Amino acid sequence: MARFAQVRTMFIPTLISLSMLSSEIPAPPASVYAKRLSDWRNGAVVYHVFVDRFAPALNLDSKREMYASPRKLKRWDELPTPGTLNVQAGMWSHELEFWGGDLPSLRSKLGHIVELGADVLYLNPIQEAISNHKYDATDWKKIDPAYGSEADFKGLISDLKGHGKRLVIDGVFNHVGRRNVIFQQALKDEKSPYRDWFVFGKEYPNGYRGWAGVANLPEVRLENPQVQDYVWNRSDSVVAHFLNMGVDGWRLDVASELGFDLTAKLTKAAHKHKPGSLVTGEAWTYPSKWTGSMDALMNIYLGQLLLMFGKGELTSRQLGSGMTEMVQDVGLEPLLKSWIVLSNHDMPRLANVLPQDDLRRMVTALQFTLPGSPQVYYGDEVAMFGGGDPSNRAPMRWDLVQSQSGAAGSELTWTKSLIKLNHDSRALKVGDYRTLVSDHLFAFKRSTDNPLETVVVVANPTATPITETVLLAEPTLLGYTLLQDQLTMKSQVRVISGTIRPTVPPRTVQVYKVMKEGGQYPAQYKRIRTDGGGH
């Protein structure tokens, strides 16, 4: 008893080693956090590739005929520019310009994605289509010949599996291309069994309903049970075909236009064909309710909040309130599976929106520490530039990858450090979230059933240093515990009765974790474990 009384009265608690902790404290029981961590969809780092623009073809000469008129093949060092309307093709000329990337060339550069640390590869559409973007499928089940064969695709899947990586592909089911075989039959024959797969009528300028009125993108009447059977219900459906081939999930194009009922049906079917597969949807909206019909969303909403925060259009208090509201409305489980999107093929690149290195890195640090799956658009890891479509779809800058590899202070080094930080922390990957009370800082914590895993994040978006008290609201983060910033390994703060008082430099993020002192953790943690149900 005298020993314990002495410990209680000491100003700085005694320290015990990790080996003592592991021998004195039984391992926590299987918890919600262990369950989350066992699900590959939670907190995964996603790398997004536009196949035509990712890597130069290895055998370009052998497939030049695939780019015959109205298509046009460009040099890898050329940049895409807005084109003119090709009336005959019914498309813009820049939709018909190609750089020749394909599945074999992607496989040849897979080492870059693996070295970066991504968990999931997401591909823009790979199905046969006349355009470079391939959101106008002529055959939902066929790999575009310009990208390669089905054997090439299976080879990619095998390569990824060998590295422990997953593959998600684009599902474009709201519309097809005008040259689609099924649509052409329906268009030419009013008695075709496929006629009711589309919406025809004189009220439409082209005689049929097209997505956004585009003639090249006739909309599919997904309410038709026959269409549902073909696309997702049957064992030989489009969804099942690729899942059975080894694909791990689908990203649904314009999911918000499919509606709640249809996305729920598709998700249920995907899980039947492949349990544990992912269905995530594109929705440029607030994410609540949508995650009730799909596993997750492309969390463009959160990405936009972070960009506005970086541009000074959103205060720390607004961002904190927005995060609290979103977690309450959506729930943490679907948020962990949702991709945090800062840029992609439909929006200006991150380096264009935030050209200042400090602001851009502040935002990406938050992307990798907030609850969700951070998505990296190819080239953003080396700060490629690109405005609106089509300049945001420029060919990958492998010269920048080479020059930035291993270079201190480079964008590539920064991105790798964030991915490693995310991978090394169970709290950042699958932990609970809570916004912390602060004044000018945006502060939050991520926590699990182990208090030693707690991560406290503080961000200063202003142009001046800020020193202020942050209320931790964490009962298991005990007094006098030392926390250290993991991004610089320089800044330290000590917990004082449930508060910390950091000094945060301008336009930076600090990511604090519990640190050892003298190679040991504080002794007062030896008996503290939560029940695994969260805080």
CSV table of C-alpha atoms in Angstrom, one decimal, residues 135-515:
chain,number,residue,atom,x,y,z
A,135,TYR,CA,-18.2,6.4,-69.8
A,136,ASP,CA,-19.9,5.5,-73.0
A,137,ALA,CA,-19.7,1.7,-73.0
A,138,THR,CA,-20.4,-0.1,-76.2
A,139,ASP,CA,-20.2,-3.5,-74.3
A,140,TRP,CA,-20.5,-3.6,-70.5
A,141,LYS,CA,-18.7,-7.0,-70.3
A,142,LYS,CA,-15.8,-6.5,-72.7
A,143,ILE,CA,-12.5,-5.0,-71.9
A,144,ASP,CA,-11.6,-2.2,-74.3
A,145,PRO,CA,-9.1,-3.7,-76.8
A,146,ALA,CA,-7.0,-0.6,-76.7
A,147,TYR,CA,-6.5,-1.4,-73.0
A,148,GLY,CA,-5.7,-5.0,-73.6
A,149,SER,CA,-7.4,-8.4,-73.2
A,150,GLU,CA,-9.3,-10.1,-70.4
A,151,ALA,CA,-6.0,-12.0,-69.8
A,152,ASP,CA,-4.3,-8.7,-69.2
A,153,PHE,CA,-7.0,-7.7,-66.8
A,154,LYS,CA,-6.7,-10.9,-64.9
A,155,GLY,CA,-3.0,-10.5,-64.8
A,156,LEU,CA,-3.4,-7.1,-63.2
A,157,ILE,CA,-5.7,-8.6,-60.6
A,158,SER,CA,-3.2,-11.4,-59.9
A,159,ASP,CA,-0.3,-8.8,-59.6
A,160,LEU,CA,-2.4,-6.8,-57.1
A,161,LYS,CA,-3.3,-9.8,-55.0
A,162,GLY,CA,0.3,-10.8,-54.9
A,163,HIS,CA,1.0,-7.5,-53.2
A,164,GLY,CA,-2.0,-7.7,-50.9
A,165,LYS,CA,-3.8,-5.0,-52.8
A,166,ARG,CA,-7.5,-4.7,-53.8
A,167,LEU,CA,-9.1,-3.5,-57.1
A,168,VAL,CA,-12.2,-1.4,-57.5
A,169,ILE,CA,-13.6,-0.5,-61.0
A,170,ASP,CA,-16.0,2.0,-62.3
A,171,GLY,CA,-19.6,0.9,-62.9
A,172,VAL,CA,-21.3,3.1,-65.4
A,173,PHE,CA,-24.9,1.8,-65.4
A,174,ASN,CA,-26.9,5.0,-65.7
A,175,HIS,CA,-26.1,5.3,-69.4
A,176,VAL,CA,-24.3,3.6,-72.2
A,177,GLY,CA,-22.7,4.8,-75.4
A,178,ARG,CA,-24.8,5.5,-78.5
A,179,ARG,CA,-22.8,2.8,-80.3
A,180,ASN,CA,-23.7,0.2,-77.7
A,181,VAL,CA,-25.0,-2.9,-79.5
A,182,ILE,CA,-28.0,-3.3,-77.2
A,183,PHE,CA,-29.0,0.4,-77.7
A,184,GLN,CA,-28.6,0.2,-81.5
A,185,GLN,CA,-30.9,-2.8,-81.6
A,186,ALA,CA,-33.5,-0.9,-79.6
A,187,LEU,CA,-33.1,2.3,-81.6
A,188,LYS,CA,-33.6,0.5,-85.0
A,189,ASP,CA,-36.4,-1.8,-84.1
A,190,GLU,CA,-39.4,-0.7,-82.1
A,191,LYS,CA,-40.2,-4.4,-81.5
A,192,SER,CA,-36.8,-5.2,-80.1
A,193,PRO,CA,-36.8,-6.9,-76.7
A,194,TYR,CA,-34.4,-4.2,-75.7
A,195,ARG,CA,-36.7,-1.3,-76.6
A,196,ASP,CA,-37.9,-0.9,-73.1
A,197,TRP,CA,-34.3,-0.8,-71.8
A,198,PHE,CA,-34.2,2.9,-72.8
A,199,VAL,CA,-36.6,5.8,-73.0
A,200,PHE,CA,-37.7,6.9,-76.5
A,201,GLY,CA,-40.0,9.8,-77.3
A,202,LYS,CA,-40.5,12.7,-79.6
A,203,GLU,CA,-40.1,15.1,-76.7
A,204,TYR,CA,-36.4,14.4,-76.7
A,205,PRO,CA,-34.2,16.2,-79.2
A,206,ASN,CA,-32.5,13.0,-80.3
A,207,GLY,CA,-35.6,10.8,-80.0
A,208,TYR,CA,-34.4,9.3,-76.8
A,209,ARG,CA,-33.4,10.4,-73.3
A,210,GLY,CA,-29.7,11.1,-73.0
A,211,TRP,CA,-27.7,11.8,-69.8
A,212,ALA,CA,-27.6,15.6,-69.4
A,213,GLY,CA,-29.1,15.7,-72.9
A,214,VAL,CA,-25.9,14.3,-74.5
A,215,ALA,CA,-26.7,12.4,-77.7
A,216,ASN,CA,-23.8,10.0,-77.1
A,217,LEU,CA,-25.0,8.9,-73.7
A,218,PRO,CA,-28.5,7.4,-73.9
A,219,GLU,CA,-29.8,6.7,-70.4
A,220,VAL,CA,-30.7,3.2,-69.3
A,221,ARG,CA,-34.1,2.5,-67.8
A,222,LEU,CA,-32.8,0.8,-64.7
A,223,GLU,CA,-36.4,0.4,-63.3
A,224,ASN,CA,-36.9,-2.4,-65.9
A,225,PRO,CA,-36.5,-5.8,-64.0
A,226,GLN,CA,-34.8,-7.3,-67.2
A,227,VAL,CA,-32.2,-4.6,-67.0
A,228,GLN,CA,-31.6,-5.2,-63.3
A,229,ASP,CA,-31.2,-8.9,-64.0
A,230,TYR,CA,-28.6,-8.2,-66.8
A,231,VAL,CA,-26.7,-5.6,-64.9
A,232,TRP,CA,-26.6,-7.0,-61.3
A,233,ASN,CA,-29.0,-9.7,-60.4
A,234,ARG,CA,-28.0,-12.8,-62.4
A,235,SER,CA,-25.0,-14.9,-61.7
A,236,ASP,CA,-23.7,-13.9,-65.1
A,237,SER,CA,-24.7,-10.2,-64.7
A,238,VAL,CA,-22.2,-7.5,-65.4
A,239,VAL,CA,-21.6,-6.9,-61.7
A,240,ALA,CA,-21.1,-10.6,-61.0
A,241,HIS,CA,-18.9,-11.1,-64.1
A,242,PHE,CA,-16.2,-8.8,-62.8
A,243,LEU,CA,-16.5,-9.7,-59.2
A,244,ASN,CA,-16.1,-13.4,-60.1
A,245,MET,CA,-13.0,-12.4,-62.1
A,246,GLY,CA,-11.4,-11.1,-59.0
A,247,VAL,CA,-12.5,-7.4,-58.7
A,248,ASP,CA,-13.2,-6.4,-55.1
A,249,GLY,CA,-15.7,-3.7,-55.6
A,250,TRP,CA,-17.6,-1.1,-57.7
A,251,ARG,CA,-17.6,2.6,-57.8
A,252,LEU,CA,-21.0,3.7,-59.2
A,253,ASP,CA,-20.9,6.6,-61.6
A,254,VAL,CA,-23.6,9.3,-60.9
A,255,ALA,CA,-24.9,7.1,-58.0
A,256,SER,CA,-27.1,9.9,-56.8
A,257,GLU,CA,-29.0,9.8,-60.1
A,258,LEU,CA,-29.7,6.1,-59.6
A,259,GLY,CA,-31.5,6.9,-56.4
A,260,PHE,CA,-31.7,5.1,-53.1
A,261,ASP,CA,-33.8,2.0,-54.1
A,262,LEU,CA,-31.7,1.0,-57.1
A,263,THR,CA,-28.4,1.5,-55.4
A,264,ALA,CA,-29.6,-0.6,-52.5
A,265,LYS,CA,-30.7,-3.4,-54.8
A,266,LEU,CA,-27.3,-3.3,-56.7
A,267,THR,CA,-25.4,-3.3,-53.4
A,268,LYS,CA,-27.3,-6.3,-52.0
A,269,ALA,CA,-26.7,-8.2,-55.3
A,270,ALA,CA,-23.0,-7.4,-55.2
A,271,HIS,CA,-22.7,-8.7,-51.6
A,272,LYS,CA,-24.5,-11.9,-52.7
A,273,HIS,CA,-22.1,-12.4,-55.6
A,274,LYS,CA,-19.1,-11.6,-53.5
A,275,PRO,CA,-19.4,-11.2,-49.7
A,276,GLY,CA,-17.3,-8.4,-48.4
A,277,SER,CA,-17.1,-6.6,-51.7
A,278,LEU,CA,-17.4,-2.8,-51.8
A,279,VAL,CA,-20.0,-0.6,-53.4
A,280,THR,CA,-19.3,3.0,-53.2
A,281,GLY,CA,-21.0,5.8,-55.1
A,282,GLU,CA,-20.4,9.2,-56.7
A,283,ALA,CA,-22.7,11.7,-55.1
A,284,TRP,CA,-21.9,15.5,-55.1
A,285,THR,CA,-24.1,16.0,-52.0
A,286,TYR,CA,-24.2,15.7,-48.3
A,287,PRO,CA,-23.5,12.0,-47.6
A,288,SER,CA,-26.2,11.1,-45.1
A,289,LYS,CA,-28.8,8.6,-46.2
A,290,TRP,CA,-26.8,7.6,-49.3
A,291,THR,CA,-24.7,5.3,-47.1
A,292,GLY,CA,-27.9,3.5,-46.1
A,293,SER,CA,-28.2,2.2,-49.7
A,294,MET,CA,-24.5,1.6,-50.4
A,295,ASP,CA,-21.5,0.7,-48.4
A,296,ALA,CA,-20.0,4.1,-48.8
A,297,LEU,CA,-19.7,7.2,-50.9
A,298,MET,CA,-17.0,9.2,-52.6
A,299,ASN,CA,-17.0,11.8,-49.8
A,300,ILE,CA,-16.7,14.8,-52.1
A,301,TYR,CA,-18.5,16.8,-49.4
A,302,LEU,CA,-15.7,16.4,-46.9
A,303,GLY,CA,-13.1,17.0,-49.6
A,304,GLN,CA,-14.7,20.3,-50.5
A,305,LEU,CA,-14.9,21.3,-46.8
A,306,LEU,CA,-11.1,20.7,-46.6
A,307,LEU,CA,-10.4,22.6,-49.7
A,308,MET,CA,-12.5,25.6,-48.5
A,309,PHE,CA,-10.7,25.4,-45.2
A,310,GLY,CA,-7.4,25.6,-47.0
A,311,LYS,CA,-8.6,28.5,-49.1
A,312,GLY,CA,-9.8,30.4,-46.0
A,313,GLU,CA,-13.4,30.1,-47.0
A,314,LEU,CA,-14.3,28.0,-43.9
A,315,THR,CA,-13.3,28.7,-40.3
A,316,SER,CA,-11.9,26.2,-37.9
A,317,ARG,CA,-15.1,26.4,-35.9
A,318,GLN,CA,-17.2,25.8,-39.0
A,319,LEU,CA,-15.2,22.8,-40.0
A,320,GLY,CA,-15.4,21.3,-36.5
A,321,SER,CA,-19.1,21.8,-36.4
A,322,GLY,CA,-19.5,20.3,-39.9
A,323,MET,CA,-17.4,17.2,-38.9
A,324,THR,CA,-19.5,16.6,-35.7
A,325,GLU,CA,-22.7,16.9,-37.7
A,326,MET,CA,-21.6,14.6,-40.4
A,327,VAL,CA,-20.4,11.9,-38.0
A,328,GLN,CA,-23.7,12.1,-36.2
A,329,ASP,CA,-25.8,12.0,-39.3
A,330,VAL,CA,-23.8,9.4,-41.3
A,331,GLY,CA,-22.3,7.2,-38.7
A,332,LEU,CA,-18.7,6.3,-38.4
A,333,GLU,CA,-18.8,2.8,-40.0
A,334,PRO,CA,-19.8,4.0,-43.5
A,335,LEU,CA,-17.6,7.1,-43.2
A,336,LEU,CA,-14.5,4.9,-42.7
A,337,LYS,CA,-15.3,3.2,-46.0
A,338,SER,CA,-16.0,6.4,-47.8
A,339,TRP,CA,-13.3,7.9,-50.0
A,340,ILE,CA,-12.1,11.4,-49.1
A,341,VAL,CA,-11.7,13.1,-52.5
A,342,LEU,CA,-9.7,16.2,-52.9
A,343,SER,CA,-9.3,15.9,-56.7
A,344,ASN,CA,-10.1,13.5,-59.5
A,345,HIS,CA,-10.8,13.4,-63.3
A,346,ASP,CA,-13.9,15.6,-62.9
A,347,MET,CA,-12.3,18.5,-60.9
A,348,PRO,CA,-9.2,20.6,-61.0
A,349,ARG,CA,-6.1,19.0,-59.6
A,350,LEU,CA,-5.2,19.7,-56.0
A,351,ALA,CA,-2.0,21.7,-56.9
A,352,ASN,CA,-4.2,24.0,-59.0
A,353,VAL,CA,-6.7,24.6,-56.3
A,354,LEU,CA,-4.0,25.0,-53.6
A,355,PRO,CA,-0.7,25.9,-55.3
A,356,GLN,CA,0.9,27.0,-52.0
A,357,ASP,CA,2.8,24.0,-50.6
A,358,ASP,CA,2.0,24.8,-46.9
A,359,LEU,CA,-1.8,25.1,-47.5
A,360,ARG,CA,-1.9,22.0,-49.7
A,361,ARG,CA,0.0,19.9,-47.2
A,362,MET,CA,-2.1,21.1,-44.4
A,363,VAL,CA,-5.2,19.9,-46.2
A,364,THR,CA,-3.7,16.5,-47.2
A,365,ALA,CA,-2.5,16.0,-43.6
A,366,LEU,CA,-6.2,16.3,-42.6
A,367,GLN,CA,-7.3,14.0,-45.4
A,368,PHE,CA,-5.1,11.3,-43.9
A,369,THR,CA,-6.1,11.8,-40.3
A,370,LEU,CA,-9.9,12.4,-40.5
A,371,PRO,CA,-12.2,9.3,-40.6
A,372,GLY,CA,-12.4,7.8,-44.1
A,373,SER,CA,-10.4,6.4,-46.9
A,374,PRO,CA,-8.0,8.9,-48.4
A,375,GLN,CA,-8.1,8.9,-52.2
A,376,VAL,CA,-5.0,10.0,-54.2
A,377,TYR,CA,-5.6,10.9,-57.8
A,378,TYR,CA,-2.6,9.7,-59.9
A,379,GLY,CA,0.0,12.5,-60.2
A,380,ASP,CA,-1.2,14.4,-57.1
A,381,GLU,CA,1.5,12.7,-55.1
A,382,VAL,CA,4.0,14.6,-57.2
A,383,ALA,CA,1.9,17.8,-57.3
A,384,MET,CA,1.0,17.6,-61.0
A,385,PHE,CA,-0.9,20.6,-62.3
A,386,GLY,CA,-4.2,20.5,-64.3
A,387,GLY,CA,-7.3,22.7,-64.4
A,388,GLY,CA,-10.7,21.6,-65.5
A,389,ASP,CA,-11.5,18.8,-68.0
A,390,PRO,CA,-9.5,17.8,-70.0
A,391,SER,CA,-6.3,19.3,-68.5
A,392,ASN,CA,-6.9,17.5,-65.2
A,393,ARG,CA,-6.4,14.2,-67.2
A,394,ALA,CA,-2.9,14.8,-68.4
A,395,PRO,CA,-0.4,11.9,-68.8
A,396,MET,CA,1.4,10.9,-65.7
A,397,ARG,CA,4.7,12.8,-65.0
A,398,TRP,CA,7.1,10.0,-64.5
A,399,ASP,CA,10.0,12.5,-64.7
A,400,LEU,CA,8.6,14.1,-61.5
A,401,VAL,CA,8.4,10.7,-59.8
A,402,GLN,CA,12.1,10.1,-60.6
A,403,SER,CA,13.3,13.5,-59.5
A,404,GLN,CA,11.2,13.5,-56.2
A,405,SER,CA,12.0,9.9,-55.2
A,406,GLY,CA,13.9,10.1,-51.9
A,407,ALA,CA,14.1,13.9,-52.0
A,408,ALA,CA,13.6,15.5,-48.6
A,409,GLY,CA,10.8,18.0,-48.7
A,410,SER,CA,9.3,16.8,-52.0
A,411,GLU,CA,5.6,16.2,-52.5
A,412,LEU,CA,6.2,12.5,-53.1
A,413,THR,CA,8.1,12.2,-49.8
A,414,TRP,CA,5.4,14.1,-48.0
A,415,THR,CA,2.6,11.8,-49.5
A,416,LYS,CA,4.5,8.7,-48.5
A,417,SER,CA,5.0,10.0,-45.0
A,418,LEU,CA,1.2,10.6,-44.6
A,419,ILE,CA,0.4,7.1,-45.9
A,420,LYS,CA,2.9,5.6,-43.5
A,421,LEU,CA,1.5,7.7,-40.6
A,422,ASN,CA,-2.0,6.4,-41.5
A,423,HIS,CA,-0.9,2.8,-41.8
A,424,ASP,CA,1.0,2.9,-38.5
A,425,SER,CA,-1.9,4.1,-36.5
A,426,ARG,CA,-4.9,1.9,-35.6
A,427,ALA,CA,-6.7,5.1,-34.3
A,428,LEU,CA,-6.2,6.9,-37.6
A,429,LYS,CA,-7.3,4.0,-39.7
A,430,VAL,CA,-10.4,2.8,-37.8
A,431,GLY,CA,-10.6,4.9,-34.6
A,432,ASP,CA,-13.5,6.9,-33.2
A,433,TYR,CA,-13.8,10.6,-33.9
A,434,ARG,CA,-14.5,13.6,-31.8
A,435,THR,CA,-14.1,17.3,-32.5
A,436,LEU,CA,-12.3,19.0,-29.6
A,437,VAL,CA,-13.1,22.4,-28.1
A,438,SER,CA,-10.8,25.1,-29.3
A,439,ASP,CA,-11.0,28.7,-30.4
A,440,HIS,CA,-9.0,29.4,-33.5
A,441,LEU,CA,-7.6,25.9,-34.1
A,442,PHE,CA,-9.4,23.0,-35.8
A,443,ALA,CA,-8.8,20.2,-33.3
A,444,PHE,CA,-10.0,16.6,-33.1
A,445,LYS,CA,-9.1,13.2,-31.6
A,446,ARG,CA,-9.1,9.7,-33.0
A,447,SER,CA,-9.2,7.0,-30.3
A,448,THR,CA,-9.6,3.2,-29.8
A,449,ASP,CA,-9.9,0.9,-26.8
A,450,ASN,CA,-6.2,1.5,-26.1
A,451,PRO,CA,-5.6,4.9,-24.6
A,452,LEU,CA,-1.9,4.7,-25.7
A,453,GLU,CA,-3.1,4.7,-29.3
A,454,THR,CA,-5.0,8.0,-29.0
A,455,VAL,CA,-4.1,10.6,-31.7
A,456,VAL,CA,-4.8,14.3,-31.2
A,457,VAL,CA,-4.7,16.5,-34.4
A,458,VAL,CA,-4.6,20.3,-34.4
A,459,ALA,CA,-4.6,22.5,-37.5
A,460,ASN,CA,-3.9,26.2,-37.8
A,461,PRO,CA,-5.2,27.6,-41.1
A,462,THR,CA,-4.1,31.2,-40.4
A,463,ALA,CA,-1.0,33.1,-41.4
A,464,THR,CA,0.2,33.6,-37.8
A,465,PRO,CA,1.3,31.1,-35.1
A,466,ILE,CA,-1.4,30.2,-32.6
A,467,THR,CA,-0.9,29.1,-29.0
A,468,GLU,CA,-4.2,28.1,-27.2
A,469,THR,CA,-5.7,25.6,-24.9
A,470,VAL,CA,-7.5,22.6,-26.4
A,471,LEU,CA,-10.0,20.6,-24.3
A,472,LEU,CA,-9.3,16.9,-24.8
A,473,ALA,CA,-12.5,15.3,-23.6
A,474,GLU,CA,-10.7,12.0,-23.3
A,475,PRO,CA,-11.0,10.3,-19.9
A,476,THR,CA,-8.2,7.8,-20.5
A,477,LEU,CA,-5.6,10.3,-21.6
A,478,LEU,CA,-4.2,10.8,-18.2
A,479,GLY,CA,-2.4,13.8,-16.7
A,480,TYR,CA,1.3,14.5,-17.4
A,481,THR,CA,1.3,12.2,-20.5
A,482,LEU,CA,3.7,13.4,-23.1
A,483,LEU,CA,2.5,13.9,-26.6
A,484,GLN,CA,4.7,14.4,-29.7
A,485,ASP,CA,3.9,15.7,-33.2
A,486,GLN,CA,4.5,12.9,-35.6
A,487,LEU,CA,4.9,15.1,-38.7
A,488,THR,CA,8.0,17.0,-37.5
A,489,MET,CA,9.0,15.0,-34.4
A,490,LYS,CA,9.8,18.3,-32.8
A,491,SER,CA,6.7,19.8,-31.1
A,492,GLN,CA,5.7,18.3,-27.7
A,493,VAL,CA,2.9,19.0,-25.3
A,494,ARG,CA,2.0,17.5,-21.9
A,495,VAL,CA,-1.5,16.6,-20.9
A,496,ILE,CA,-2.6,18.8,-17.9
A,497,SER,CA,-6.0,17.7,-16.4
A,498,GLY,CA,-7.6,16.9,-19.7
A,499,THR,CA,-6.1,19.8,-21.7
A,500,ILE,CA,-3.1,20.6,-23.9
A,501,ARG,CA,-1.7,23.9,-24.9
A,502,PRO,CA,0.1,23.6,-28.3
A,503,THR,CA,1.8,26.2,-30.3
A,504,VAL,CA,0.9,25.6,-33.9
A,505,PRO,CA,2.9,27.4,-36.7
A,506,PRO,CA,1.0,29.1,-39.5
A,507,ARG,CA,-0.8,26.8,-42.1
A,508,THR,CA,0.3,23.6,-40.5
A,509,VAL,CA,-1.1,20.5,-38.9
A,510,GLN,CA,0.3,18.7,-35.8
A,511,VAL,CA,-0.5,15.1,-35.2
A,512,TYR,CA,0.1,14.2,-31.6
A,513,LYS,CA,0.6,10.7,-30.2
A,514,VAL,CA,1.5,9.4,-26.8
A,515,MET,CA,5.3,9.2,-26.4
